[in-house]
Protein backbone atom coordinates (compact mmCIF):
# COMPACT_ATOMS: atom_id res chain seq x y z
CA UNK A 1 0.00 0.00 0.00
CA UNK A 2 1.79 3.05 -1.31
CA UNK A 3 1.32 6.42 0.34
CA UNK A 4 2.69 9.75 -0.81
CA UNK A 5 4.15 11.87 1.97
CA UNK A 6 4.01 15.26 0.29
CA UNK A 7 6.35 17.79 1.85
CA UNK A 8 9.88 19.07 1.68
CA UNK A 9 11.60 16.59 3.97
CA UNK A 10 13.97 18.07 6.52
CA UNK A 11 15.66 16.70 9.67
CA UNK A 12 14.86 20.07 11.23
CA UNK A 13 11.11 19.41 11.11
CA UNK A 14 10.18 17.35 14.15
CA UNK A 15 7.11 15.82 12.49
CA UNK A 16 9.29 14.49 9.66
CA UNK A 17 11.53 12.62 12.07
CA UNK A 18 8.49 11.17 13.86
CA UNK A 19 6.66 9.83 10.79
CA UNK A 20 9.03 6.85 10.13
CA UNK A 21 8.64 5.83 13.80
CA UNK A 22 4.86 6.01 13.50
CA UNK A 23 4.83 3.91 10.34
CA UNK A 24 6.98 1.31 12.12
CA UNK A 25 4.54 1.34 15.04
CA UNK A 26 1.61 0.87 12.65
CA UNK A 27 3.27 -2.22 11.22
CA UNK A 28 4.25 -3.71 14.58
CA UNK A 29 1.14 -2.87 16.62
CA UNK A 30 -1.64 -2.90 14.03
CA UNK A 31 -0.23 -5.07 11.25
CA UNK A 32 -0.66 -2.30 8.69
CA UNK A 33 2.37 -2.03 6.44
CA UNK A 34 2.39 1.22 4.47
CA UNK A 35 5.03 1.84 1.82
CA UNK A 36 5.90 5.55 2.12
CA UNK A 37 7.29 7.70 -0.68
CA UNK A 38 8.52 11.14 0.32
CA UNK A 39 7.49 13.50 -2.47
CA UNK A 40 8.88 17.06 -2.51
CA UNK A 41 6.17 19.61 -3.23
CA UNK A 42 8.07 20.51 -6.40
CA UNK A 43 7.53 16.92 -7.66
CA UNK A 44 3.93 16.36 -6.58
CA UNK A 45 2.42 16.48 -10.05
CA UNK A 46 1.38 12.85 -10.58
CA UNK A 47 0.03 11.02 -7.52
CA UNK A 48 -2.76 9.00 -9.13
CA UNK A 49 -1.09 5.66 -8.42
CA UNK A 50 -0.96 6.07 -4.65
CA UNK A 51 -3.37 4.50 -2.18
CA UNK A 52 -3.13 7.48 0.16
CA UNK A 53 -1.86 11.06 0.15
CA UNK A 54 -0.63 12.78 3.29
CA UNK A 55 0.43 16.42 3.02
CA UNK A 56 2.74 16.68 6.00
CA UNK A 57 3.83 19.70 8.08
CA UNK A 58 6.74 21.89 7.07
CA UNK A 59 5.27 24.97 5.40
CA UNK A 60 6.04 27.30 3.78
CA UNK A 61 6.48 24.66 1.12
CA UNK A 62 8.89 25.00 -1.78
CA UNK A 63 5.87 24.81 -4.10
CA UNK A 64 2.43 25.99 -3.04
CA UNK A 65 1.15 24.73 -6.39
CA UNK A 66 2.49 21.24 -5.67
CA UNK A 67 0.89 21.04 -2.24
CA UNK A 68 -2.45 22.32 -3.54
CA UNK A 69 -2.27 19.94 -6.51
CA UNK A 70 -1.72 16.96 -4.20
CA UNK A 71 -4.88 17.86 -2.28
CA UNK A 72 -6.82 18.25 -5.52
CA UNK A 73 -5.73 14.83 -6.77
CA UNK A 74 -6.91 13.19 -3.55
CA UNK A 75 -10.22 15.04 -3.53
CA UNK A 76 -11.09 14.46 -7.18
CA UNK A 77 -9.86 10.86 -7.40
CA UNK A 78 -11.31 9.63 -4.12
CA UNK A 79 -7.88 8.81 -2.67
CA UNK A 80 -7.69 8.84 1.15
CA UNK A 81 -6.20 12.15 2.23
CA UNK A 82 -4.72 13.49 5.44
CA UNK A 83 -3.45 17.03 5.84
CA UNK A 84 -1.71 18.06 9.06
CA UNK A 85 -0.69 21.60 10.02
CA UNK A 86 0.48 23.10 6.70
CA UNK A 87 -1.32 20.24 4.94
CA UNK A 88 -4.56 21.31 6.63
CA UNK A 89 -4.02 24.90 5.54
CA UNK A 90 -3.41 23.91 1.91
CA UNK A 91 -6.41 21.56 2.02
CA UNK A 92 -8.54 24.64 2.79
CA UNK A 93 -6.76 26.61 0.09
CA UNK A 94 -7.45 23.97 -2.55
CA UNK A 95 -11.09 23.65 -1.54
CA UNK A 96 -11.62 27.40 -1.60
CA UNK A 97 -10.12 27.66 -5.08
CA UNK A 98 -11.21 24.39 -6.65
CA UNK A 99 -14.71 24.01 -5.23
CA UNK A 100 -15.80 27.48 -4.12
CA UNK A 101 -14.14 29.33 -7.00
CA UNK A 102 -12.47 31.86 -4.70
CA UNK A 103 -9.39 33.84 -5.71
CA UNK A 104 -7.62 33.60 -2.37
CA UNK A 105 -4.09 33.19 -1.04
CA UNK A 106 -2.07 32.06 1.97
CA UNK A 107 -0.49 34.96 3.87
CA UNK A 108 2.56 32.82 4.73
CA UNK A 109 3.36 32.37 1.04
CA UNK A 110 3.90 36.03 0.28
CA UNK A 111 1.89 38.92 -1.10
CA UNK A 112 -1.35 38.04 -2.79
CA UNK A 113 -5.02 38.75 -3.10
CA UNK A 114 -7.52 38.16 -0.35
CA UNK A 115 -6.01 35.89 2.29
CA UNK A 116 -7.83 32.68 3.20
CA UNK A 117 -5.10 31.75 5.71
CA UNK A 118 -3.99 34.51 8.05
CA UNK A 119 -1.83 34.79 11.17
CA UNK A 120 -3.50 33.51 14.32
CA UNK A 121 -4.24 36.10 16.98
CA UNK A 122 -2.07 34.00 19.30
CA UNK A 123 0.47 31.62 17.80
CA UNK A 124 0.02 27.93 18.60
CA UNK A 125 3.63 27.06 17.84
CA UNK A 126 4.97 24.75 20.52
CA UNK A 127 1.70 24.62 22.48
CA UNK A 128 -0.61 21.81 23.58
CA UNK A 129 -4.18 23.06 23.82
CA UNK A 130 -7.70 21.62 23.77
CA UNK A 131 -9.66 20.99 20.60
CA UNK A 132 -13.42 20.48 20.82
CA UNK A 133 -14.93 17.99 18.39
CA UNK A 134 -18.39 18.13 16.85
CA UNK A 135 -20.68 15.30 17.90
CA UNK A 136 -21.27 12.75 15.15
CA UNK A 137 -18.42 14.00 12.99
CA UNK A 138 -15.80 11.67 11.52
CA UNK A 139 -13.08 13.12 13.75
CA UNK A 140 -15.24 12.62 16.85
CA UNK A 141 -15.84 9.01 15.88
CA UNK A 142 -12.13 8.50 15.25
CA UNK A 143 -11.08 10.04 18.56
CA UNK A 144 -13.90 8.60 20.65
CA UNK A 145 -14.07 11.79 22.76
CA UNK A 146 -15.62 15.24 22.47
CA UNK A 147 -12.47 17.07 23.58
CA UNK A 148 -8.77 16.32 23.33
CA UNK A 149 -5.53 18.14 24.09
CA UNK A 150 -3.35 18.23 20.99
CA UNK A 151 0.10 19.51 19.99
CA UNK A 152 0.49 22.40 17.57
CA UNK A 153 3.36 24.06 15.77
CA UNK A 154 1.66 26.68 13.64
CA UNK A 155 0.93 30.38 13.42
CA UNK A 156 -1.67 30.48 10.62
CA UNK A 157 -5.31 29.48 10.45
CA UNK A 158 -8.54 30.01 8.54
CA UNK A 159 -9.69 33.57 8.02
CA UNK A 160 -13.12 33.39 9.64
CA UNK A 161 -14.59 35.63 6.94
CA UNK A 162 -14.55 32.58 4.63
CA UNK A 163 -15.88 29.96 7.01
CA UNK A 164 -19.51 30.24 5.88
CA UNK A 165 -18.63 30.06 2.19
CA UNK A 166 -16.55 26.89 2.55
CA UNK A 167 -19.19 25.29 4.74
CA UNK A 168 -21.87 26.24 2.24
CA UNK A 169 -19.98 24.26 -0.40
CA UNK A 170 -19.94 21.10 1.70
CA UNK A 171 -16.80 21.26 3.86
CA UNK A 172 -17.48 20.43 7.51
CA UNK A 173 -15.57 22.17 10.28
CA UNK A 174 -15.59 19.53 12.96
CA UNK A 175 -13.02 20.70 15.50
CA UNK A 176 -12.54 24.07 17.17
CA UNK A 177 -10.26 25.75 19.66
CA UNK A 178 -11.42 27.46 22.84
CA UNK A 179 -11.55 30.69 20.84
CA UNK A 180 -13.90 29.11 18.29
CA UNK A 181 -11.23 29.00 15.61
CA UNK A 182 -11.28 26.12 13.13
CA UNK A 183 -8.91 23.27 14.00
CA UNK A 184 -10.33 20.33 11.99
CA UNK A 185 -12.07 20.03 8.61
CA UNK A 186 -13.50 17.01 6.81
CA UNK A 187 -15.43 16.24 3.64
CA UNK A 188 -18.48 13.96 3.91
CA UNK A 189 -19.01 11.56 1.02
CA UNK A 190 -15.30 11.14 0.36
CA UNK A 191 -13.63 7.85 1.42
CA UNK A 192 -11.36 9.80 3.79
CA UNK A 193 -10.63 13.50 3.52
CA UNK A 194 -9.47 15.03 6.78
CA UNK A 195 -7.29 17.93 7.83
CA UNK A 196 -6.10 18.94 11.30
CA UNK A 197 -4.35 22.14 12.27
CA UNK A 198 -2.83 20.20 15.15
CA UNK A 199 -0.02 17.73 14.52
CA UNK A 200 -0.94 14.14 15.45
CA UNK A 201 2.65 13.22 14.57
CA UNK A 202 3.80 14.88 17.80
CA UNK A 203 1.54 12.98 20.20
CA UNK A 204 3.29 10.86 22.82
CA UNK A 205 6.77 9.49 22.27
CA UNK A 206 6.24 8.26 18.71
CA UNK A 207 5.76 4.64 19.77
CA UNK A 208 1.97 4.71 19.75
CA UNK A 209 0.06 5.91 16.71
CA UNK A 210 -2.41 8.77 17.12
CA UNK A 211 -6.00 7.74 16.27
CA UNK A 212 -6.11 10.17 13.33
CA UNK A 213 -3.09 8.52 11.69
CA UNK A 214 -4.41 5.04 12.46
CA UNK A 215 -7.75 5.93 10.84
CA UNK A 216 -5.96 7.24 7.75
CA UNK A 217 -3.95 4.01 7.53
CA UNK A 218 -7.15 1.96 7.76
CA UNK A 219 -8.72 4.02 4.96
CA UNK A 220 -5.62 3.48 2.83
CA UNK A 221 -5.90 -0.26 3.40
CA UNK A 222 -9.54 -0.26 2.38
CA UNK A 223 -8.79 1.78 -0.73
CA UNK A 224 -5.97 -0.55 -1.77
CA UNK A 225 -8.14 -3.63 -1.21
CA UNK A 226 -10.99 -2.17 -3.22
CA UNK A 227 -8.65 -1.26 -6.06
CA UNK A 228 -7.15 -4.75 -6.11
CA UNK A 229 -10.63 -6.30 -6.20
CA UNK A 230 -11.74 -4.05 -9.04
CA UNK A 231 -8.56 -4.79 -10.99
CA UNK A 232 -9.02 -8.54 -10.56
CA UNK A 233 -12.63 -8.29 -11.70
CA UNK A 234 -11.55 -6.69 -14.98
CA UNK A 235 -8.91 -9.29 -15.77
CA UNK A 236 -9.81 -11.68 -18.63
CA UNK A 237 -10.66 -15.21 -17.58
CA UNK A 238 -8.99 -18.24 -19.09
mmCIF file of C-alpha atoms in Angstrom:
data_model
loop_
_atom_site.group_PDB
_atom_site.id
_atom_site.type_symbol
_atom_site.label_atom_id
_atom_site.label_comp_id
_atom_site.label_asym_id
_atom_site.label_seq_id
_atom_site.Cartn_x
_atom_site.Cartn_y
_atom_site.Cartn_z
ATOM 1 C CA UNK A 1 0.000 0.000 0.000
ATOM 2 C CA UNK A 2 1.793 3.048 -1.311
ATOM 3 C CA UNK A 3 1.318 6.416 0.339
ATOM 4 C CA UNK A 4 2.693 9.745 -0.810
ATOM 5 C CA UNK A 5 4.147 11.875 1.966
ATOM 6 C CA UNK A 6 4.010 15.258 0.291
ATOM 7 C CA UNK A 7 6.345 17.794 1.851
ATOM 8 C CA UNK A 8 9.885 19.067 1.675
ATOM 9 C CA UNK A 9 11.603 16.587 3.972
ATOM 10 C CA UNK A 10 13.975 18.068 6.522
ATOM 11 C CA UNK A 11 15.655 16.703 9.669
ATOM 12 C CA UNK A 12 14.855 20.067 11.232
ATOM 13 C CA UNK A 13 11.106 19.407 11.105
ATOM 14 C CA UNK A 14 10.178 17.353 14.146
ATOM 15 C CA UNK A 15 7.107 15.823 12.485
ATOM 16 C CA UNK A 16 9.285 14.491 9.658
ATOM 17 C CA UNK A 17 11.532 12.624 12.073
ATOM 18 C CA UNK A 18 8.487 11.175 13.856
ATOM 19 C CA UNK A 19 6.660 9.834 10.794
ATOM 20 C CA UNK A 20 9.025 6.853 10.129
ATOM 21 C CA UNK A 21 8.637 5.831 13.796
ATOM 22 C CA UNK A 22 4.857 6.011 13.496
ATOM 23 C CA UNK A 23 4.835 3.908 10.342
ATOM 24 C CA UNK A 24 6.980 1.306 12.122
ATOM 25 C CA UNK A 25 4.536 1.335 15.044
ATOM 26 C CA UNK A 26 1.613 0.869 12.647
ATOM 27 C CA UNK A 27 3.268 -2.224 11.221
ATOM 28 C CA UNK A 28 4.249 -3.706 14.581
ATOM 29 C CA UNK A 29 1.141 -2.867 16.625
ATOM 30 C CA UNK A 30 -1.643 -2.899 14.031
ATOM 31 C CA UNK A 31 -0.228 -5.066 11.255
ATOM 32 C CA UNK A 32 -0.660 -2.300 8.687
ATOM 33 C CA UNK A 33 2.368 -2.033 6.435
ATOM 34 C CA UNK A 34 2.394 1.216 4.474
ATOM 35 C CA UNK A 35 5.029 1.842 1.822
ATOM 36 C CA UNK A 36 5.897 5.551 2.117
ATOM 37 C CA UNK A 37 7.294 7.697 -0.682
ATOM 38 C CA UNK A 38 8.517 11.138 0.316
ATOM 39 C CA UNK A 39 7.492 13.503 -2.467
ATOM 40 C CA UNK A 40 8.877 17.061 -2.505
ATOM 41 C CA UNK A 41 6.170 19.611 -3.226
ATOM 42 C CA UNK A 42 8.066 20.507 -6.399
ATOM 43 C CA UNK A 43 7.531 16.917 -7.664
ATOM 44 C CA UNK A 44 3.930 16.359 -6.583
ATOM 45 C CA UNK A 45 2.420 16.482 -10.050
ATOM 46 C CA UNK A 46 1.384 12.847 -10.581
ATOM 47 C CA UNK A 47 0.030 11.020 -7.523
ATOM 48 C CA UNK A 48 -2.755 9.002 -9.132
ATOM 49 C CA UNK A 49 -1.094 5.657 -8.419
ATOM 50 C CA UNK A 50 -0.964 6.070 -4.649
ATOM 51 C CA UNK A 51 -3.374 4.501 -2.178
ATOM 52 C CA UNK A 52 -3.128 7.477 0.159
ATOM 53 C CA UNK A 53 -1.862 11.058 0.148
ATOM 54 C CA UNK A 54 -0.625 12.783 3.285
ATOM 55 C CA UNK A 55 0.430 16.421 3.016
ATOM 56 C CA UNK A 56 2.735 16.676 6.001
ATOM 57 C CA UNK A 57 3.831 19.699 8.085
ATOM 58 C CA UNK A 58 6.741 21.886 7.071
ATOM 59 C CA UNK A 59 5.271 24.966 5.402
ATOM 60 C CA UNK A 60 6.043 27.296 3.783
ATOM 61 C CA UNK A 61 6.482 24.657 1.116
ATOM 62 C CA UNK A 62 8.888 25.001 -1.784
ATOM 63 C CA UNK A 63 5.866 24.806 -4.104
ATOM 64 C CA UNK A 64 2.427 25.989 -3.040
ATOM 65 C CA UNK A 65 1.153 24.727 -6.386
ATOM 66 C CA UNK A 66 2.488 21.241 -5.665
ATOM 67 C CA UNK A 67 0.887 21.043 -2.235
ATOM 68 C CA UNK A 68 -2.451 22.315 -3.540
ATOM 69 C CA UNK A 69 -2.267 19.939 -6.506
ATOM 70 C CA UNK A 70 -1.719 16.963 -4.199
ATOM 71 C CA UNK A 71 -4.879 17.860 -2.279
ATOM 72 C CA UNK A 72 -6.822 18.251 -5.525
ATOM 73 C CA UNK A 73 -5.730 14.832 -6.768
ATOM 74 C CA UNK A 74 -6.908 13.190 -3.546
ATOM 75 C CA UNK A 75 -10.220 15.035 -3.530
ATOM 76 C CA UNK A 76 -11.087 14.457 -7.177
ATOM 77 C CA UNK A 77 -9.858 10.855 -7.403
ATOM 78 C CA UNK A 78 -11.309 9.626 -4.121
ATOM 79 C CA UNK A 79 -7.880 8.814 -2.667
ATOM 80 C CA UNK A 80 -7.691 8.837 1.153
ATOM 81 C CA UNK A 81 -6.201 12.152 2.226
ATOM 82 C CA UNK A 82 -4.717 13.490 5.436
ATOM 83 C CA UNK A 83 -3.449 17.031 5.839
ATOM 84 C CA UNK A 84 -1.709 18.064 9.059
ATOM 85 C CA UNK A 85 -0.694 21.597 10.019
ATOM 86 C CA UNK A 86 0.475 23.097 6.698
ATOM 87 C CA UNK A 87 -1.324 20.244 4.937
ATOM 88 C CA UNK A 88 -4.557 21.307 6.627
ATOM 89 C CA UNK A 89 -4.018 24.902 5.536
ATOM 90 C CA UNK A 90 -3.406 23.906 1.913
ATOM 91 C CA UNK A 91 -6.408 21.564 2.018
ATOM 92 C CA UNK A 92 -8.540 24.639 2.789
ATOM 93 C CA UNK A 93 -6.758 26.614 0.089
ATOM 94 C CA UNK A 94 -7.454 23.968 -2.553
ATOM 95 C CA UNK A 95 -11.091 23.650 -1.541
ATOM 96 C CA UNK A 96 -11.620 27.398 -1.603
ATOM 97 C CA UNK A 97 -10.124 27.664 -5.076
ATOM 98 C CA UNK A 98 -11.209 24.390 -6.650
ATOM 99 C CA UNK A 99 -14.713 24.007 -5.228
ATOM 100 C CA UNK A 100 -15.798 27.484 -4.122
ATOM 101 C CA UNK A 101 -14.136 29.334 -6.998
ATOM 102 C CA UNK A 102 -12.471 31.860 -4.696
ATOM 103 C CA UNK A 103 -9.393 33.835 -5.713
ATOM 104 C CA UNK A 104 -7.625 33.596 -2.372
ATOM 105 C CA UNK A 105 -4.092 33.186 -1.044
ATOM 106 C CA UNK A 106 -2.068 32.058 1.969
ATOM 107 C CA UNK A 107 -0.490 34.956 3.871
ATOM 108 C CA UNK A 108 2.562 32.816 4.729
ATOM 109 C CA UNK A 109 3.363 32.371 1.038
ATOM 110 C CA UNK A 110 3.903 36.031 0.283
ATOM 111 C CA UNK A 111 1.890 38.924 -1.103
ATOM 112 C CA UNK A 112 -1.354 38.043 -2.790
ATOM 113 C CA UNK A 113 -5.020 38.751 -3.096
ATOM 114 C CA UNK A 114 -7.522 38.162 -0.347
ATOM 115 C CA UNK A 115 -6.015 35.889 2.286
ATOM 116 C CA UNK A 116 -7.828 32.678 3.198
ATOM 117 C CA UNK A 117 -5.104 31.751 5.713
ATOM 118 C CA UNK A 118 -3.995 34.510 8.051
ATOM 119 C CA UNK A 119 -1.827 34.790 11.170
ATOM 120 C CA UNK A 120 -3.501 33.512 14.316
ATOM 121 C CA UNK A 121 -4.241 36.103 16.981
ATOM 122 C CA UNK A 122 -2.067 33.998 19.302
ATOM 123 C CA UNK A 123 0.467 31.615 17.795
ATOM 124 C CA UNK A 124 0.019 27.934 18.603
ATOM 125 C CA UNK A 125 3.631 27.064 17.836
ATOM 126 C CA UNK A 126 4.970 24.754 20.520
ATOM 127 C CA UNK A 127 1.702 24.619 22.480
ATOM 128 C CA UNK A 128 -0.607 21.810 23.577
ATOM 129 C CA UNK A 129 -4.179 23.062 23.816
ATOM 130 C CA UNK A 130 -7.702 21.619 23.767
ATOM 131 C CA UNK A 131 -9.657 20.987 20.600
ATOM 132 C CA UNK A 132 -13.416 20.478 20.823
ATOM 133 C CA UNK A 133 -14.934 17.990 18.393
ATOM 134 C CA UNK A 134 -18.391 18.135 16.845
ATOM 135 C CA UNK A 135 -20.683 15.297 17.901
ATOM 136 C CA UNK A 136 -21.273 12.750 15.147
ATOM 137 C CA UNK A 137 -18.416 14.001 12.985
ATOM 138 C CA UNK A 138 -15.796 11.671 11.520
ATOM 139 C CA UNK A 139 -13.080 13.115 13.748
ATOM 140 C CA UNK A 140 -15.239 12.622 16.850
ATOM 141 C CA UNK A 141 -15.840 9.006 15.884
ATOM 142 C CA UNK A 142 -12.133 8.501 15.253
ATOM 143 C CA UNK A 143 -11.079 10.039 18.561
ATOM 144 C CA UNK A 144 -13.897 8.598 20.646
ATOM 145 C CA UNK A 145 -14.075 11.787 22.755
ATOM 146 C CA UNK A 146 -15.618 15.242 22.471
ATOM 147 C CA UNK A 147 -12.475 17.074 23.581
ATOM 148 C CA UNK A 148 -8.770 16.315 23.329
ATOM 149 C CA UNK A 149 -5.527 18.138 24.093
ATOM 150 C CA UNK A 150 -3.346 18.225 20.990
ATOM 151 C CA UNK A 151 0.097 19.511 19.991
ATOM 152 C CA UNK A 152 0.488 22.397 17.570
ATOM 153 C CA UNK A 153 3.360 24.063 15.772
ATOM 154 C CA UNK A 154 1.659 26.682 13.641
ATOM 155 C CA UNK A 155 0.931 30.377 13.421
ATOM 156 C CA UNK A 156 -1.670 30.484 10.616
ATOM 157 C CA UNK A 157 -5.307 29.483 10.449
ATOM 158 C CA UNK A 158 -8.538 30.008 8.536
ATOM 159 C CA UNK A 159 -9.689 33.574 8.020
ATOM 160 C CA UNK A 160 -13.120 33.386 9.635
ATOM 161 C CA UNK A 161 -14.592 35.628 6.935
ATOM 162 C CA UNK A 162 -14.549 32.583 4.626
ATOM 163 C CA UNK A 163 -15.884 29.961 7.011
ATOM 164 C CA UNK A 164 -19.511 30.242 5.882
ATOM 165 C CA UNK A 165 -18.625 30.056 2.194
ATOM 166 C CA UNK A 166 -16.547 26.894 2.548
ATOM 167 C CA UNK A 167 -19.194 25.286 4.743
ATOM 168 C CA UNK A 168 -21.870 26.245 2.239
ATOM 169 C CA UNK A 169 -19.978 24.260 -0.400
ATOM 170 C CA UNK A 170 -19.936 21.095 1.703
ATOM 171 C CA UNK A 171 -16.798 21.260 3.860
ATOM 172 C CA UNK A 172 -17.476 20.430 7.505
ATOM 173 C CA UNK A 173 -15.572 22.175 10.280
ATOM 174 C CA UNK A 174 -15.590 19.530 12.956
ATOM 175 C CA UNK A 175 -13.017 20.695 15.502
ATOM 176 C CA UNK A 176 -12.539 24.067 17.171
ATOM 177 C CA UNK A 177 -10.265 25.746 19.664
ATOM 178 C CA UNK A 178 -11.417 27.462 22.840
ATOM 179 C CA UNK A 179 -11.555 30.691 20.840
ATOM 180 C CA UNK A 180 -13.902 29.113 18.292
ATOM 181 C CA UNK A 181 -11.233 29.002 15.606
ATOM 182 C CA UNK A 182 -11.281 26.117 13.134
ATOM 183 C CA UNK A 183 -8.908 23.266 13.998
ATOM 184 C CA UNK A 184 -10.327 20.330 11.992
ATOM 185 C CA UNK A 185 -12.068 20.028 8.614
ATOM 186 C CA UNK A 186 -13.496 17.014 6.806
ATOM 187 C CA UNK A 187 -15.428 16.240 3.637
ATOM 188 C CA UNK A 188 -18.480 13.963 3.907
ATOM 189 C CA UNK A 189 -19.010 11.564 1.021
ATOM 190 C CA UNK A 190 -15.297 11.142 0.360
ATOM 191 C CA UNK A 191 -13.628 7.849 1.420
ATOM 192 C CA UNK A 192 -11.363 9.797 3.787
ATOM 193 C CA UNK A 193 -10.628 13.501 3.516
ATOM 194 C CA UNK A 194 -9.470 15.029 6.783
ATOM 195 C CA UNK A 195 -7.291 17.930 7.830
ATOM 196 C CA UNK A 196 -6.100 18.945 11.298
ATOM 197 C CA UNK A 197 -4.345 22.137 12.267
ATOM 198 C CA UNK A 198 -2.829 20.199 15.151
ATOM 199 C CA UNK A 199 -0.019 17.728 14.525
ATOM 200 C CA UNK A 200 -0.945 14.137 15.452
ATOM 201 C CA UNK A 201 2.653 13.222 14.571
ATOM 202 C CA UNK A 202 3.803 14.876 17.795
ATOM 203 C CA UNK A 203 1.545 12.981 20.197
ATOM 204 C CA UNK A 204 3.290 10.859 22.824
ATOM 205 C CA UNK A 205 6.773 9.487 22.273
ATOM 206 C CA UNK A 206 6.237 8.255 18.713
ATOM 207 C CA UNK A 207 5.757 4.642 19.772
ATOM 208 C CA UNK A 208 1.971 4.706 19.755
ATOM 209 C CA UNK A 209 0.056 5.908 16.710
ATOM 210 C CA UNK A 210 -2.411 8.766 17.122
ATOM 211 C CA UNK A 211 -6.004 7.744 16.270
ATOM 212 C CA UNK A 212 -6.106 10.167 13.325
ATOM 213 C CA UNK A 213 -3.088 8.522 11.693
ATOM 214 C CA UNK A 214 -4.411 5.039 12.459
ATOM 215 C CA UNK A 215 -7.749 5.932 10.839
ATOM 216 C CA UNK A 216 -5.959 7.241 7.755
ATOM 217 C CA UNK A 217 -3.954 4.006 7.526
ATOM 218 C CA UNK A 218 -7.148 1.963 7.755
ATOM 219 C CA UNK A 219 -8.717 4.023 4.957
ATOM 220 C CA UNK A 220 -5.617 3.485 2.826
ATOM 221 C CA UNK A 221 -5.899 -0.262 3.400
ATOM 222 C CA UNK A 222 -9.543 -0.259 2.376
ATOM 223 C CA UNK A 223 -8.789 1.780 -0.730
ATOM 224 C CA UNK A 224 -5.973 -0.552 -1.774
ATOM 225 C CA UNK A 225 -8.138 -3.632 -1.212
ATOM 226 C CA UNK A 226 -10.989 -2.169 -3.218
ATOM 227 C CA UNK A 227 -8.652 -1.259 -6.064
ATOM 228 C CA UNK A 228 -7.148 -4.752 -6.106
ATOM 229 C CA UNK A 229 -10.627 -6.303 -6.200
ATOM 230 C CA UNK A 230 -11.738 -4.054 -9.040
ATOM 231 C CA UNK A 231 -8.559 -4.791 -10.988
ATOM 232 C CA UNK A 232 -9.022 -8.538 -10.560
ATOM 233 C CA UNK A 233 -12.630 -8.287 -11.703
ATOM 234 C CA UNK A 234 -11.551 -6.694 -14.977
ATOM 235 C CA UNK A 235 -8.913 -9.292 -15.771
ATOM 236 C CA UNK A 236 -9.813 -11.680 -18.628
ATOM 237 C CA UNK A 237 -10.664 -15.209 -17.577
ATOM 238 C CA UNK A 238 -8.990 -18.236 -19.094
#
